[in-house]
Amino acid sequence: MTYSPGLTDAPSFSGCFHCGLPVPDGAHYPIQFAGETKEACCRGCQAVAQTIIDSGQGAYYTHRTALPATPQQAEAELAELGLYDLPEIQESFVRTESENIREAALILENIVCAACIWLNERHIAGLPGVLSVEINYATRRARVRWDNSRIQLSAILKAVSDIGYIAHPFDPGRSDDIYKRERNTAIKRLAIAGLGMMQVMMYALPSYTATDMSADTRLLMRWASLILTIPVVGYSAWPFFLGAWRDLRRRTLGMDVPVALGVATAFIASVTSTFSGHGEVYYDSVAMFIFLLLTGRFLEMNARRRAGAAVEELVKLIPATTTRLPNWPLRDEEKVPVARLEVGDHVLVRPGETLPADGVVAEGDSAVSEAMLTGESLPVSKSANERVVGGSLNQASPLVVRVDRLGADTRLASIVRLLDRAQSEKPRIGKLADRAAAWFVGLLLLITVGVGLAWLLIDPSKALWIVVSVLVVTCPCALGLATPAALTTATGRLTRLGLLTTRGHALETLARATDLVFDKTGTLTHGRLSVRRVVPLGGRSEAMVSAIAAALEAGSEHPIAKALRDVTTPAATVSQIRNTPGRGVEGTIDGRVYRLGSPRFAAADATPPASDGSAYPGGHESWVALAEDDELIAWFALADTPRADAPAALVALQKQGLRLHLLSGDAEAAVRRTAQELGIADWHAGALPEDKLAYVKSLQQQGRIVAMVGDGINDAPVLAGAQVSIAMGEGADVAQAAADMVMLGSRLATLADGVALARKTQRIIRENLGWALAYNLVAIPAAALGHVTPWIAGIGMSASSLLVVLNALRLADFKQTGKTAALKTQEAHA
């Protein structure tokens, strides 16, 4: 490489200009530097590099004479420079909660087991100024909140590197690169261990079976085995030694400590025997259990990746680039990175493209799929002035969208943030397992010392390999994995179904719930009026009177007006419109005066038609009259109707043993009719927010575990008061903030799915913990008594962790019981 230092010159590199990784084929992330275009490997590197340059810190690239040896070193250099403390750079991955409170999404490297998560959480949480830290085991994504007046982000990143891990801003593309790099490294270590094991076994087998082997030949076999075992121990087993050293430096005892001790003890003893010509060698056992341990970790890595697939799919929904219309309403187009968008920009989203941010449709009519965000399989129609969500897929026609939320402020980012929090928070049973795993290794080392001393007295020739077996066979990682593996898989599956878990305890509490309390309006019903009946008079057609009513209400935002407009398209232009608040509207069409509103306003107190039961059994309509020149020409019956799948969903919940309750602030007649139609025996009308809370408290005093479902601002107190709360995704923000779970769509059948999956999750967590405890209670005595060889111990330890993760992955195949029940009930009604 030729480099001539100058004020504007920078070295030329074939890889990513920022971090040094190879640039993938077809990737185009240009960086403008000193009048030249440089290439980046991903949009994260592009955004960071361009911000560094634009903020006047381009000297970082000008004065470096070579790329860092590893991408991690690039992150370390930036942290040392304090560039990650610049507000311009933090815009892409840091959310500002208040003047000094910040929250960042980071990705951690070198995480190999649950003990690594525990160590990082404990270390970061102990930093002065850090308010909270949550690390997702499956995705290795960390969310850190800190007080920026007390500690800087660069100090947090450096603290992580001090204990042997690498932390840098989260980027979906970089996350994939890290996974591929770690996977390739794991395959290399596994391949070397496998080849070494097979060759060593070839030399070890004759030593076990031959009866007439000379001493020189036996010594030659040992030396050959030593040479072949060195790369296995020195390269393949290096992560175990590195992890053990990291733990010991922090004065903690992680899972790598007994493994490293076992490998080192057996290898050193074998080397000593080889040089001295006396004693036994264990090269075959060392190579074999290193291979088996690496195999287990490799399979666990892939299983962990699958467990966190739901979150990874969500964070990848936002595209890397989009088409911006810089001179809107002119149709000039430019392709820009999504990171460059600003609030107020207009973007063109063609059919088949993904919306890059939240916004409002400025032009166009199309159908948008929100399946990944809400679980609703059917596309949603979108037209001018309607809101759209970043990450949803445009399916039909081009849309021009005005951007109003970007990055961490989008709904998708909020969903990912809440899902991360839920997967990182541990329920009571998980915290208990973590505490057990923390002291488990210390107890194991004490047991190992005792077993070693005992066998030195009983049979010194067996002491070494029994000590190694005891060290290797135990598996506290299975205890640590039992809960997070199940929670990550379950919350990911629920998110796909349309139920977002926002608190770690939610699944555990929902599984134990005995009573489910519903609000009515907006929860069991749509929360909006719809026209249930049209009764034309005087020989007029239903279409004609509906069109007149829609025309009179064309400019109103009243709920009744919206319901009438939904029936048909306005027939003509109305003039001389006059609105009388609380009564109705009057206007002229083709010279005739029409009145639409209450019976007193439009029909001179005429009596509405008798109910035919089409709205609700027993009648529950609000009547609107239409008059032409003082002649009554039509009646419109409006009602707030139950959700279509409500009856089937509630039947499914009752079959699960839940007792259902209905609390509403509406009039008694309306609440009674809704309860009767949906089969809810316990209902209460005219309930104020404090009445709802008092009702829930009374159930709790009876020993009941209450789950509350609501949507409005008035539901926030009772949602906070219930043991577990569920907010409707269409409801008020304050209700969602108080809730433990949020329904992303409008399908009530998701609730039955949630209860069934929560119960299955708790069952699997208990199975995992039971297996982990039973395995260790059997394995440790068996190894101590000499019934387990080191290579069998390696199989047992790897299989124990792997079995826990695979058992948790059964949750990913959970069937939609609620949806199935709903479909069967609807077919029966049909």
PDB file of C-alpha atoms in Angstrom, residues 26 43 86 222 227 240 250 257 279 295 310 338 350 398 421 468 521 525 555-556 592 604 628 711 724 752 774 796 805:
ATOM      1  CA  GLY A  26     -24.119  -5.673  -5.096  1.00  0.00           C
ATOM      2  CA  ARG A  43     -25.608   1.429   5.979  1.00  0.00           C
ATOM      3  CA  LEU A  86     -20.947  13.207  19.265  1.00  0.00           C
ATOM      4  CA  ARG A 222       2.405 -40.591  22.371  1.00  0.00           C
ATOM      5  CA  ILE A 227       1.793 -32.975  18.170  1.00  0.00           C
ATOM      6  CA  PHE A 240     -12.562 -21.749  26.833  1.00  0.00           C
ATOM      7  CA  ARG A 250     -13.319 -10.238  37.256  1.00  0.00           C
ATOM      8  CA  VAL A 257     -13.496 -22.031  34.360  1.00  0.00           C
ATOM      9  CA  GLY A 279       2.053 -42.611  33.669  1.00  0.00           C
ATOM     10  CA  THR A 295     -20.114 -29.212  18.545  1.00  0.00           C
ATOM     11  CA  ALA A 310     -38.564 -12.830  15.378  1.00  0.00           C
ATOM     12  CA  VAL A 338     -32.840   5.800   4.857  1.00  0.00           C
ATOM     13  CA  ARG A 350     -43.582   1.590  -5.337  1.00  0.00           C
ATOM     14  CA  PRO A 398     -47.382   3.673  -5.815  1.00  0.00           C
ATOM     15  CA  ARG A 421     -37.088  -5.472  27.214  1.00  0.00           C
ATOM     16  CA  VAL A 468     -11.400 -34.012  34.689  1.00  0.00           C
ATOM     17  CA  THR A 521     -66.071  -0.071  23.871  1.00  0.00           C
ATOM     18  CA  THR A 525     -66.646  -3.830  20.204  1.00  0.00           C
ATOM     19  CA  GLY A 555     -67.339  17.727   5.592  1.00  0.00           C
ATOM     20  CA  SER A 556     -67.942  16.497   9.140  1.00  0.00           C
ATOM     21  CA  ARG A 592     -84.427  20.952  -2.248  1.00  0.00           C
ATOM     22  CA  ALA A 604     -90.691  16.456  14.231  1.00  0.00           C
ATOM     23  CA  GLU A 628     -86.754  16.429   2.415  1.00  0.00           C
ATOM     24  CA  ASP A 711     -57.988   0.382  25.295  1.00  0.00           C
ATOM     25  CA  VAL A 724     -51.152  -8.684  34.034  1.00  0.00           C
ATOM     26  CA  ALA A 752     -56.563 -17.341  23.466  1.00  0.00           C
ATOM     27  CA  ALA A 774     -31.759 -33.812  37.425  1.00  0.00           C
ATOM     28  CA  GLY A 796     -23.194 -34.955  28.537  1.00  0.00           C
ATOM     29  CA  VAL A 805     -32.450 -24.798  23.810  1.00  0.00           C
TER      30      VAL A 805
END
